[in-house]
PDB file of C-alpha atoms and ligand atoms in Angstrom:
ATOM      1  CA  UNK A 100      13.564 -15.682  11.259  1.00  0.00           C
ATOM      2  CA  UNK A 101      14.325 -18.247   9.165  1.00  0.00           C
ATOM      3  CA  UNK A 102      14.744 -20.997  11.840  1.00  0.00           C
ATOM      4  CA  UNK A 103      10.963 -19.954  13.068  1.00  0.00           C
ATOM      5  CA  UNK A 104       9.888 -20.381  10.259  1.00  0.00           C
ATOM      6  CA  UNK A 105      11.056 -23.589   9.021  1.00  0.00           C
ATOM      7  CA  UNK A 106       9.777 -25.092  12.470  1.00  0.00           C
ATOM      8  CA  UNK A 107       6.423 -23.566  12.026  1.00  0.00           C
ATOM      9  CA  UNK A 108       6.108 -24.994   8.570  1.00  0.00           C
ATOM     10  CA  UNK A 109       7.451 -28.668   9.856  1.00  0.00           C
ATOM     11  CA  UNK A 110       4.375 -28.604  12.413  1.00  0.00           C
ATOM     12  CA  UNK A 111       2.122 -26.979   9.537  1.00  0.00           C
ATOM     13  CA  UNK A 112       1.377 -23.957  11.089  1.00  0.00           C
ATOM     14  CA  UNK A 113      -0.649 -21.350   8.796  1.00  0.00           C
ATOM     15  CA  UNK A 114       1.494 -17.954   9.323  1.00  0.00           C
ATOM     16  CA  UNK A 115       0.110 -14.873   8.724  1.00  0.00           C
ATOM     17  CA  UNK A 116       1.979 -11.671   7.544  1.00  0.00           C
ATOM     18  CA  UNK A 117       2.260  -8.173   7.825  1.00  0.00           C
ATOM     19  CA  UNK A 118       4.805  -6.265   6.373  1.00  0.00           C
ATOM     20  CA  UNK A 119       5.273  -3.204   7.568  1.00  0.00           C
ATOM     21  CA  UNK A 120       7.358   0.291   7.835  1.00  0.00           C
ATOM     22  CA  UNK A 121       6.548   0.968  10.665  1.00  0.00           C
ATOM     23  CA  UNK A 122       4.851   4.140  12.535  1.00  0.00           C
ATOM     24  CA  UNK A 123       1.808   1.767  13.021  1.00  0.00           C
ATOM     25  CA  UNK A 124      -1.899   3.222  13.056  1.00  0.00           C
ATOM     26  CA  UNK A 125      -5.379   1.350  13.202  1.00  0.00           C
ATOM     27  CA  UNK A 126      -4.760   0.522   9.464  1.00  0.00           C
ATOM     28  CA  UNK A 127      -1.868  -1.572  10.114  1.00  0.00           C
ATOM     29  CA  UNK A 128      -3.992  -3.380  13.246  1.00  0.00           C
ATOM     30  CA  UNK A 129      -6.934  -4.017  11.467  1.00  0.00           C
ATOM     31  CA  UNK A 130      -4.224  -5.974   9.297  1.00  0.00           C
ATOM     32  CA  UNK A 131      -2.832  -7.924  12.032  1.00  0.00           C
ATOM     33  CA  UNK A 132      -6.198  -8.306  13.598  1.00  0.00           C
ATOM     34  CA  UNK A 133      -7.453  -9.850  10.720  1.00  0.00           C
ATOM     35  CA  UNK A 134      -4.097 -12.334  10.569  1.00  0.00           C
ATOM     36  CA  UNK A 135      -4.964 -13.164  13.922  1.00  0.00           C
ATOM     37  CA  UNK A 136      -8.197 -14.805  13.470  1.00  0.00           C
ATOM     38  CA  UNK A 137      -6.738 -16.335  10.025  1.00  0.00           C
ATOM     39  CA  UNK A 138      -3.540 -18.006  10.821  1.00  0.00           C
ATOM     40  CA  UNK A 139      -2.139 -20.215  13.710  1.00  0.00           C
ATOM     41  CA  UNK A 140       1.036 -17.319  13.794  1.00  0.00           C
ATOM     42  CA  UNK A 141       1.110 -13.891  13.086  1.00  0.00           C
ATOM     43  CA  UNK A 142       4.306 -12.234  12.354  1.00  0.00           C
ATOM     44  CA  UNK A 143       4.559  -8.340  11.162  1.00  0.00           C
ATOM     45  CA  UNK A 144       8.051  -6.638   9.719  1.00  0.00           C
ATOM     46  CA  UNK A 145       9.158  -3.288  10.280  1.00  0.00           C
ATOM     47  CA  UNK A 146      11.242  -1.738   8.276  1.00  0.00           C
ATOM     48  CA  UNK A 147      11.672   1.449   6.226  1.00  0.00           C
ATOM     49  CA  UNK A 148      13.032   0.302   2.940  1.00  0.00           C
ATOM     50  CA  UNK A 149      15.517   2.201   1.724  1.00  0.00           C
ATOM     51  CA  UNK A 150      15.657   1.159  -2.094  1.00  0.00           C
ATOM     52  CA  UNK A 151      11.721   2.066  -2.189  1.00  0.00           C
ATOM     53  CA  UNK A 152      12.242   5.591  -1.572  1.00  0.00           C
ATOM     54  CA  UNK A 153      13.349   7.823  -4.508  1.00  0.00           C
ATOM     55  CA  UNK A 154      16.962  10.316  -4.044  1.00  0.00           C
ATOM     56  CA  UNK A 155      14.957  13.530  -2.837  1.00  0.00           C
ATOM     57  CA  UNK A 156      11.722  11.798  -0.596  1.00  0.00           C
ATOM     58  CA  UNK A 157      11.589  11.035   2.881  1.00  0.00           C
ATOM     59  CA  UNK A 158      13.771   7.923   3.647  1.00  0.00           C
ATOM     60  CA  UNK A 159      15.730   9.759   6.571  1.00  0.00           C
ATOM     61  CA  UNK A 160      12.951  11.561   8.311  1.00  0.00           C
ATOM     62  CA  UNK A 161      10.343   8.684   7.699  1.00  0.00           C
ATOM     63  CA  UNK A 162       9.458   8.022  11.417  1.00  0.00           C
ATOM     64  CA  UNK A 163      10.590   5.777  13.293  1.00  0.00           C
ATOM     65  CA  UNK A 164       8.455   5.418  16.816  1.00  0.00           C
ATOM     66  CA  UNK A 165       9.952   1.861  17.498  1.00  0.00           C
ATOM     67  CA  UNK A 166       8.779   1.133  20.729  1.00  0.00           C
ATOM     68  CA  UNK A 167       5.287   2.741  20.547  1.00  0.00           C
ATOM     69  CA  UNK A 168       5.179   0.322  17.675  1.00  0.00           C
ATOM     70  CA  UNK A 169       6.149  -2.989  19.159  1.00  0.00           C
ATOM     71  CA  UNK A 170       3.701  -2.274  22.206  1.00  0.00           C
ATOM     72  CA  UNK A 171       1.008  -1.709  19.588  1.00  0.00           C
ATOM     73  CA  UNK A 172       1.965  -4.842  17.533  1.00  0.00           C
ATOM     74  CA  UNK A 173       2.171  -7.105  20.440  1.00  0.00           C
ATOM     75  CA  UNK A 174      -1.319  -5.728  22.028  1.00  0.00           C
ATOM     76  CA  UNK A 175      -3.228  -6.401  18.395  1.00  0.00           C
ATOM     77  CA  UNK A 176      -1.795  -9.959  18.669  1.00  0.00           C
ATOM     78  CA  UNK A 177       1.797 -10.158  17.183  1.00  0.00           C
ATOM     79  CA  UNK A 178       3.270 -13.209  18.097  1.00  0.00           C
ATOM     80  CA  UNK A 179       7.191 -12.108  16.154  1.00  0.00           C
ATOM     81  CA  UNK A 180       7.792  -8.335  15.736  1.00  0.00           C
ATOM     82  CA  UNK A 181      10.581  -9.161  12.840  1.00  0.00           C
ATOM     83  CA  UNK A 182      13.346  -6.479  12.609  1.00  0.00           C
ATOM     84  CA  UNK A 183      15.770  -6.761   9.844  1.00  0.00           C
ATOM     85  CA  UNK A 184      18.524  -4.034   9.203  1.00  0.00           C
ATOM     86  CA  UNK A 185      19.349  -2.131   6.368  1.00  0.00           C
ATOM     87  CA  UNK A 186      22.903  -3.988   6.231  1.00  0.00           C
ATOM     88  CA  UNK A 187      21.409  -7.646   6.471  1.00  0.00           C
ATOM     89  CA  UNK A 188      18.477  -6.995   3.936  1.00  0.00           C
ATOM     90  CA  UNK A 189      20.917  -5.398   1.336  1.00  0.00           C
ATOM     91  CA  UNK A 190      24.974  -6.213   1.953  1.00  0.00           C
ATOM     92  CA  UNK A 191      27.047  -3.904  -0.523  1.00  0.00           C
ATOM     93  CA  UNK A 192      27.315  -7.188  -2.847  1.00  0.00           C
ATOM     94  CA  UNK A 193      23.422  -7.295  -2.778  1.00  0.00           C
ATOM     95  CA  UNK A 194      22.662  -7.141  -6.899  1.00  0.00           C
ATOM     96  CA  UNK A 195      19.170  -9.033  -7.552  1.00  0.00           C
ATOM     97  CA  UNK A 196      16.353  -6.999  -8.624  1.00  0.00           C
ATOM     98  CA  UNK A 197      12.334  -7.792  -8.837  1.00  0.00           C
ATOM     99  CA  UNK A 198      10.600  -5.647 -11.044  1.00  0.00           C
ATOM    100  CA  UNK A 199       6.980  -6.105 -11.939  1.00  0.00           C
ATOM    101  CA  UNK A 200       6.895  -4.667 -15.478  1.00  0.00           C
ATOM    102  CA  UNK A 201       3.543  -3.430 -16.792  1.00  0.00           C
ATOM    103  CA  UNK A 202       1.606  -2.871 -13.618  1.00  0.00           C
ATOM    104  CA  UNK A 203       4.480  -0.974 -11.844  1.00  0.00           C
ATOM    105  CA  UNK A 204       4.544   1.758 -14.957  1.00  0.00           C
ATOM    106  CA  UNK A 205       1.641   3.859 -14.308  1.00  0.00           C
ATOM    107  CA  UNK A 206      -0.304   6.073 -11.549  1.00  0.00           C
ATOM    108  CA  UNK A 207       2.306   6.421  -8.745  1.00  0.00           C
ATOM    109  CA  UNK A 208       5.108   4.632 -11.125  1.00  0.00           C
ATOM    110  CA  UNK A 209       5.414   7.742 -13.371  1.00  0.00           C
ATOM    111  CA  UNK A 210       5.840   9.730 -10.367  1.00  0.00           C
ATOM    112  CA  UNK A 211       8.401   7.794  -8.289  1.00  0.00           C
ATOM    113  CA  UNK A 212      10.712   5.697 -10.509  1.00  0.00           C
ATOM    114  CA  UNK A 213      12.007   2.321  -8.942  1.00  0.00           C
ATOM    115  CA  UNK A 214       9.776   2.699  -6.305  1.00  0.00           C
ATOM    116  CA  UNK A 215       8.176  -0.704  -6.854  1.00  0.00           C
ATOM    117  CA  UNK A 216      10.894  -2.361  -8.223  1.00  0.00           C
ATOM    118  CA  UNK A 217      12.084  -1.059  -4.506  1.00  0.00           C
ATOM    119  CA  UNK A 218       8.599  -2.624  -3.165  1.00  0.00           C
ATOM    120  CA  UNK A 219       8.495  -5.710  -4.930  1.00  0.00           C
ATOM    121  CA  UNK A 220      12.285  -6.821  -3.985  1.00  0.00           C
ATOM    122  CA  UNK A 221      12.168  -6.456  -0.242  1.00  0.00           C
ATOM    123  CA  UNK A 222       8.751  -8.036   0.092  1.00  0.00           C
ATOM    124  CA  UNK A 223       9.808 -10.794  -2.165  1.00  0.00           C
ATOM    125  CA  UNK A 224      13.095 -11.431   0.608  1.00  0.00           C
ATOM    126  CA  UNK A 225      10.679 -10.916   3.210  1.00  0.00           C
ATOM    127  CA  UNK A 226       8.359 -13.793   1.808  1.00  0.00           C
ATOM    128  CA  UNK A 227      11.111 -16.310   1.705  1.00  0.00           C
ATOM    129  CA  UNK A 228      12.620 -14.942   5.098  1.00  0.00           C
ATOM    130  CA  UNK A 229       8.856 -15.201   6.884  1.00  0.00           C
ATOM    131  CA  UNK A 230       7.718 -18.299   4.834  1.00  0.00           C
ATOM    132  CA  UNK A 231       4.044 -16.885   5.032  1.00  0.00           C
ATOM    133  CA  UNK A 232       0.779 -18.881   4.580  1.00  0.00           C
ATOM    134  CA  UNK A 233      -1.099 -15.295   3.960  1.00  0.00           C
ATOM    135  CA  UNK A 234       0.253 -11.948   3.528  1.00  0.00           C
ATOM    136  CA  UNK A 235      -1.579  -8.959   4.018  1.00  0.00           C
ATOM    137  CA  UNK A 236      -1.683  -5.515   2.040  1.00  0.00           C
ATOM    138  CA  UNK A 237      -3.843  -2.206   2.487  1.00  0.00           C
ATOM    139  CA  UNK A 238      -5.849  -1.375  -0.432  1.00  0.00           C
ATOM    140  CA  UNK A 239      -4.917   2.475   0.035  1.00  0.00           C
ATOM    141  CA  UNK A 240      -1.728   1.474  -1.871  1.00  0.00           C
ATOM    142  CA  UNK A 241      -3.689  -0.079  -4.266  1.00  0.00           C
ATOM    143  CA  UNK A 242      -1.060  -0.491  -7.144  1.00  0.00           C
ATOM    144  CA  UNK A 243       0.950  -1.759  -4.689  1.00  0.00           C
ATOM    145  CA  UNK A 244      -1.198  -4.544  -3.564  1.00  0.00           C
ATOM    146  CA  UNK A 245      -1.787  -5.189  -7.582  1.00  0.00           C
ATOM    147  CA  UNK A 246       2.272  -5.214  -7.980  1.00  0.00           C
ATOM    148  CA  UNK A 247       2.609  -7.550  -5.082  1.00  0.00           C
ATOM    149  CA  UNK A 248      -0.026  -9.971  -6.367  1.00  0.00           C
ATOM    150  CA  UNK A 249       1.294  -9.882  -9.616  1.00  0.00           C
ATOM    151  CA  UNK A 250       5.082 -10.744  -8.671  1.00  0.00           C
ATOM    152  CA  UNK A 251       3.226 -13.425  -6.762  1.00  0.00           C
ATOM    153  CA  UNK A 252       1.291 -15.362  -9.461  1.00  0.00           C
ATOM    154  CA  UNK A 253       4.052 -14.874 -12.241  1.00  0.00           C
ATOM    155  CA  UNK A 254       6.986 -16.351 -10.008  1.00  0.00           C
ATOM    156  CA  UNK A 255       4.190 -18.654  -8.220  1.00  0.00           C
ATOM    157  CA  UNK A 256       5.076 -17.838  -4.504  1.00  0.00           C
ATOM    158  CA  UNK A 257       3.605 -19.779  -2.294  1.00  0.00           C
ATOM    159  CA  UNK A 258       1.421 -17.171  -0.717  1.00  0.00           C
ATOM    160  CA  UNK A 259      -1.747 -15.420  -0.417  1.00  0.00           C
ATOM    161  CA  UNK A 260      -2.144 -12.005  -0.752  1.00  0.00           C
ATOM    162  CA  UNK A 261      -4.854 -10.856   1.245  1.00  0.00           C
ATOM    163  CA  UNK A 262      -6.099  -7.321   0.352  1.00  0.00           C
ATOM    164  CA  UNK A 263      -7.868  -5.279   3.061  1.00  0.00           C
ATOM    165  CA  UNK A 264      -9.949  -2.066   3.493  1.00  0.00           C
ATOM    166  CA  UNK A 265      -8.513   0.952   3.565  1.00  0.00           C
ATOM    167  CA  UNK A 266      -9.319   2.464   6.960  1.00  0.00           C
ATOM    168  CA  UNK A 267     -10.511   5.896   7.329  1.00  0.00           C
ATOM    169  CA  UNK A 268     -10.520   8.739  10.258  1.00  0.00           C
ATOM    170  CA  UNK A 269     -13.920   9.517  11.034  1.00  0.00           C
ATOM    171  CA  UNK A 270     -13.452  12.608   8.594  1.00  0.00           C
ATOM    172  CA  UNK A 271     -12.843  10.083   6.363  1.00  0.00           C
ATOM    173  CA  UNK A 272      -9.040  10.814   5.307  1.00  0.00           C
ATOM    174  CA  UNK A 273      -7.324   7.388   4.960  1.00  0.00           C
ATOM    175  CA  UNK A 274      -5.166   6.844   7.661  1.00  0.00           C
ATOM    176  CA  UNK A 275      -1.476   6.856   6.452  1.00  0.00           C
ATOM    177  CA  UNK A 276       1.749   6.973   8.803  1.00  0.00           C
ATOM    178  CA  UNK A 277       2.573  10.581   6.231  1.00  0.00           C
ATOM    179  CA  UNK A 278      -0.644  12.146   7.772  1.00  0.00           C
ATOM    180  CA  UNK A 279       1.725  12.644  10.768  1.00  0.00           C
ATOM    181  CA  UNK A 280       3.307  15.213   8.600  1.00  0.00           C
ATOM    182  CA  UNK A 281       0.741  17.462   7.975  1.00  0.00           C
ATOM    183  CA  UNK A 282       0.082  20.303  10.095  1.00  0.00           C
ATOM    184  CA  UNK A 283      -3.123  21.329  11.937  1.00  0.00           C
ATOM    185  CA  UNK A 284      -4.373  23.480   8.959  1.00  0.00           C
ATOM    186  CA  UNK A 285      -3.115  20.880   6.149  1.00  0.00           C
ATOM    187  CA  UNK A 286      -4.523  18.014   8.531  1.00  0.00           C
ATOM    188  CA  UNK A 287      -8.058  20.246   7.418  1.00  0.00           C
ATOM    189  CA  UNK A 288      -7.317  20.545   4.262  1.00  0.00           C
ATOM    190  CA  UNK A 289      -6.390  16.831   3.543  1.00  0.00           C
ATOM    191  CA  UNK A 290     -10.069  15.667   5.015  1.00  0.00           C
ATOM    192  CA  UNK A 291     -11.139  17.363   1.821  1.00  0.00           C
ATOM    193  CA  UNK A 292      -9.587  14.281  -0.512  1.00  0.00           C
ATOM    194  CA  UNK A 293     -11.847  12.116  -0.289  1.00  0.00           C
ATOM    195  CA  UNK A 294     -14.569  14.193  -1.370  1.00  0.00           C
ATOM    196  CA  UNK A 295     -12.822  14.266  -4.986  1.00  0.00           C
ATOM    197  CA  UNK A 296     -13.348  10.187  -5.316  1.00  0.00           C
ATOM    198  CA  UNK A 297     -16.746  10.477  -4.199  1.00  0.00           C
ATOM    199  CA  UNK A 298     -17.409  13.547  -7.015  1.00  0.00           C
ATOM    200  CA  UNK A 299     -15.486  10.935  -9.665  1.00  0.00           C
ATOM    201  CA  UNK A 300     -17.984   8.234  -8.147  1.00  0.00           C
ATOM    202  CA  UNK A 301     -21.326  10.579  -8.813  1.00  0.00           C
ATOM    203  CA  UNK A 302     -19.952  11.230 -12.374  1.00  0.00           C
ATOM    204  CA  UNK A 303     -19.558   7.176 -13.891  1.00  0.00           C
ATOM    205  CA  UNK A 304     -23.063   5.975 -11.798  1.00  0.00           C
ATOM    206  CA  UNK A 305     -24.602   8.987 -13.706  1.00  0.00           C
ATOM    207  CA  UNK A 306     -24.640   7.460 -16.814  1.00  0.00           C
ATOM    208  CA  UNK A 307     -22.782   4.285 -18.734  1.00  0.00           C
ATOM    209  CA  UNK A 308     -20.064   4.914 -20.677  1.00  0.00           C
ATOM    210  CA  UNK A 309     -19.029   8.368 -19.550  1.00  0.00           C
ATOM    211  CA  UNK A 310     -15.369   9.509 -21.039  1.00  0.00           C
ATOM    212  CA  UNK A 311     -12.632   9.379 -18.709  1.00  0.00           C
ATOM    213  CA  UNK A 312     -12.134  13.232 -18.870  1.00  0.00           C
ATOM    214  CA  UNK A 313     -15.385  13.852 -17.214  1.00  0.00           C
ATOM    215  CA  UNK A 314     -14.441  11.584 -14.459  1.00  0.00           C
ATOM    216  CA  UNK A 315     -11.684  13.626 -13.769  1.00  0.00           C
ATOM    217  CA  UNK A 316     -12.775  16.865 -14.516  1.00  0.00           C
ATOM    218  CA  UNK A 317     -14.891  16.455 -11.332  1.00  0.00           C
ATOM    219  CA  UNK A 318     -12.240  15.010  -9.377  1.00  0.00           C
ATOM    220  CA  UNK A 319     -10.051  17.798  -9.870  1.00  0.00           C
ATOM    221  CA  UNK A 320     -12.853  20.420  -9.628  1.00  0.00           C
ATOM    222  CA  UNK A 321     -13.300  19.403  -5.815  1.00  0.00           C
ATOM    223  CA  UNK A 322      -9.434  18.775  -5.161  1.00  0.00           C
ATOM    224  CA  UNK A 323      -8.109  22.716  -6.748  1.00  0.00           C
ATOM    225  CA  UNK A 324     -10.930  24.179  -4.124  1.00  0.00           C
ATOM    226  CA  UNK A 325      -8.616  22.576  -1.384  1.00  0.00           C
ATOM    227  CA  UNK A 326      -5.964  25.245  -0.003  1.00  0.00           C
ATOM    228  CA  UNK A 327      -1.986  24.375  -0.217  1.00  0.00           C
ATOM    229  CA  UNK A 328      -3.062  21.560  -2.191  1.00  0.00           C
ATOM    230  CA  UNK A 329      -1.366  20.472  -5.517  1.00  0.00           C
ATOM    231  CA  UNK A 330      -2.453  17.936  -7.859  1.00  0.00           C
ATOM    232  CA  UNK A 331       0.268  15.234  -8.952  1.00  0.00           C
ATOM    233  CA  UNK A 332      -2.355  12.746 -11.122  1.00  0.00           C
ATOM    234  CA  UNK A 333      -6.164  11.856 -10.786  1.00  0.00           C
ATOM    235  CA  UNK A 334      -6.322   8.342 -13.316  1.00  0.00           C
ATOM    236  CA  UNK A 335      -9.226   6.202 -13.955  1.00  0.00           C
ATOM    237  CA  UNK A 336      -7.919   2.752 -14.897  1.00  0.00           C
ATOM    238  CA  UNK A 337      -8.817  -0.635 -14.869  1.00  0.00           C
ATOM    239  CA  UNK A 338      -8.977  -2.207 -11.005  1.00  0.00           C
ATOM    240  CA  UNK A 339      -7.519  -5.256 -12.683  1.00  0.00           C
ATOM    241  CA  UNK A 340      -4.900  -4.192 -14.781  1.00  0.00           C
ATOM    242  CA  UNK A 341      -4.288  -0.505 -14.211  1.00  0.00           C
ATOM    243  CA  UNK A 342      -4.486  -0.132 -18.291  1.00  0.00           C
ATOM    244  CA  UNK A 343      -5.790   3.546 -18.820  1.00  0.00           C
ATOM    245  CA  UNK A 344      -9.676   3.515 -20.196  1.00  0.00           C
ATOM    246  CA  UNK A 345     -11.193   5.936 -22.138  1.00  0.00           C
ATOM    247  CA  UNK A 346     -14.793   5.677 -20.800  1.00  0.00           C
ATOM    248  CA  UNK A 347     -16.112   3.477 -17.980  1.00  0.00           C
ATOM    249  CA  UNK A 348     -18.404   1.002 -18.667  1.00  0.00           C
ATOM    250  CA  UNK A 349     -17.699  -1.824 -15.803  1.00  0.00           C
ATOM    251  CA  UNK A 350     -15.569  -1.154 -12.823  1.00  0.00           C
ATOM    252  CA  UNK A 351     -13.091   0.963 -12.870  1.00  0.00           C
ATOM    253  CA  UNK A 352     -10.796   2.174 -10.342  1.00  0.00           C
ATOM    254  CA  UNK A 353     -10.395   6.141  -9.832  1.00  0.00           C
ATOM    255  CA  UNK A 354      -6.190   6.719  -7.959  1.00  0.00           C
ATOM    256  CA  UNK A 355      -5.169  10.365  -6.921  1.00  0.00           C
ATOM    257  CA  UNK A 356      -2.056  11.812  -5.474  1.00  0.00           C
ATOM    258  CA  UNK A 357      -2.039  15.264  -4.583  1.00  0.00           C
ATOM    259  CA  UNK A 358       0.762  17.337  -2.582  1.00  0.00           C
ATOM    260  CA  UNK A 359      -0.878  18.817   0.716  1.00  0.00           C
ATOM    261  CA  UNK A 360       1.847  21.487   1.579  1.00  0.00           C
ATOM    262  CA  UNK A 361       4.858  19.061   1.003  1.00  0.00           C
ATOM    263  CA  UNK A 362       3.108  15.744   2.025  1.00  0.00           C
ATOM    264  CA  UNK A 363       2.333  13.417  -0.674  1.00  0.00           C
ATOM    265  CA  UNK A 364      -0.985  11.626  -0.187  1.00  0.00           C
ATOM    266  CA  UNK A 365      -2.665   9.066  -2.343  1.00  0.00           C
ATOM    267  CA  UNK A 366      -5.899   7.670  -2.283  1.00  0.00           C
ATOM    268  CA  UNK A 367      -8.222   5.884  -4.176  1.00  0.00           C
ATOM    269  CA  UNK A 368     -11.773   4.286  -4.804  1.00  0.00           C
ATOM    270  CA  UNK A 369     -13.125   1.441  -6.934  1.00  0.00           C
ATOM    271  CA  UNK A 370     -16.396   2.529  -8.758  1.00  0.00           C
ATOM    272  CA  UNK A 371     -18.561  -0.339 -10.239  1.00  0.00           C
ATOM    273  CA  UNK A 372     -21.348   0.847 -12.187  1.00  0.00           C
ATOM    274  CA  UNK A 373     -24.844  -1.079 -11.687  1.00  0.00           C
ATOM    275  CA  UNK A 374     -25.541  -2.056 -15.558  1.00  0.00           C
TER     276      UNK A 374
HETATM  277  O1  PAF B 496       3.319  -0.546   2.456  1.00  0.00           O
HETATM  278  C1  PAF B 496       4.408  -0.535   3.056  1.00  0.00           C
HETATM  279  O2  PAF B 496       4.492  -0.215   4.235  1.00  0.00           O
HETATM  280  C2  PAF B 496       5.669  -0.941   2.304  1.00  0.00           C
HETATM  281  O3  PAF B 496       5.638  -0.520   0.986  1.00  0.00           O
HETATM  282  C3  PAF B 496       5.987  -2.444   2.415  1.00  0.00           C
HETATM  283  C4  PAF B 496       4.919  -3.303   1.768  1.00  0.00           C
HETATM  284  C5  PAF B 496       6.151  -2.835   3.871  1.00  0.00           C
HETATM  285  C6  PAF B 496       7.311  -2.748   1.696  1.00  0.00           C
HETATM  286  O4  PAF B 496       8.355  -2.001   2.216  1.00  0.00           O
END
């Protein structure tokens, strides 16, 4: 990887990146299309990072369809499909940490500790294995494109992070490789999400400076109607910062996680309020 990318950079070649864990779905090939028509190479990374999952989640049964993935990757334009193991990306002696302080703390950071401290490490060794122009993040994990662009501009990477869309089935659930968990019945249930940032949404454009506790008074009023499903957090924060706000007067960014059966799903929506 390394020698690719070296010679790409000695011809100035813009690379374009897409990290990855794999199980690809039209979220992760709207990324590479879009690194397509913005670089001169695209390269994507699969790999299910062990030190990002906590003791009791889903690192062993995370799937793993590898060669349904490479056919997708290399028909939305992948020039290198980059496959790193476990043992080259952390040896036992492997001891360096990266840990983005403030903005890793809240939202899914209470909920899964070292989780982006797991995040920001491997896609800081993928950066200076891939030598990337651009990099590009889904806005579904919105802290973690925050996280990422923050490790970027405090230890001055030379990158761009890209964020992109979240894509959405036509239901309008956000396409995540953990939907493939859910069964027919929670599949149902989990197109009712959505409808709990879109109630938060109504609530601060009703009226400037409405408290925080309103916001998600009417998130949570839509997501308890939802069978099997089981609040972890509803936060309203800022989209720049993630600092908690009392009322919203400007933008403000509305995150959820909520347990469908035993799948985790998070999902989020940026509100900005017409003043
Ligand atoms: O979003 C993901 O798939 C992962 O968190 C990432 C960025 C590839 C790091 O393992």
């Amino acid at each position: 990887m390394r020698r690719a990318s070296l010679e790409w950079n000695r011809r100035v070649r813009r690379v374009g990146f897409v990290p990855t864990m794999g199980a690809l779905h039209r979220g992760h090939v709207s990324l590479i299309e879009r690194a397509r028509r913005e670089n001169d190479v695209v390269v994507a990374s699969i790999f299910v990072n062990p030190v990002q999952f906590g003791p009791t989640e889903d690192y062993a049964k995370y799937p793993r369809p590898l060669a349904k993935d490479a056919a997708l990757c290399r028909k939305a334009g992948v020039d290198v499909l980059f496959l790193p193991s476990a043992k080259e990306m952390y040896p036992p002696e492997h001891d360096t940490w990266v840990t983005v302080e403030r903005t890793s703390g809240p939202l899914c950071g209470e909920f899964r500790p070292g989780h982006f401290r797991g995040v920001a490490t491997v896609v800081l060794k993928l950066f200076n294995l891939v030598q990337p122009t651009r990099a590009y993040f889904g806005l579904k994990d919105y802290q973690q494109v925050r996280v990422v662009q923050r490790m970027a501009a405090d230890l001055n990477l030379p990158v761009k992070i890209v964020p992109c869309p979240t894509v959405r089935e036509a239901d309008g659930l956000a396409l995540s490789s953990r939907n493939a968990y859910l069964s027919p019945d929670e599949r149902r249930a989990a197109a009712r999400v959505p409808a709990a940032l879109r109630a938060a949404e109504q609530v601060i454009k009703s009226s400037s400076g409405v408290s925080v506790e309103r916001v998600r008074a009417a998130a949570k009023a839509e997501l308890v109607r939802i069978p099997g499903a089981k609040v972890q957090y509803i936060e309203v924060v800022d989209p720049e910062t993630l600092a908690p706000l009392r009322r919203v007067r400007g933008e403000a960014l509305v995150a959820l996680a909520v347990y469908v059966g035993k799948t985790r799903l998070i999902d989020n929506i940026v509100v900005k309020r017409r003043t």
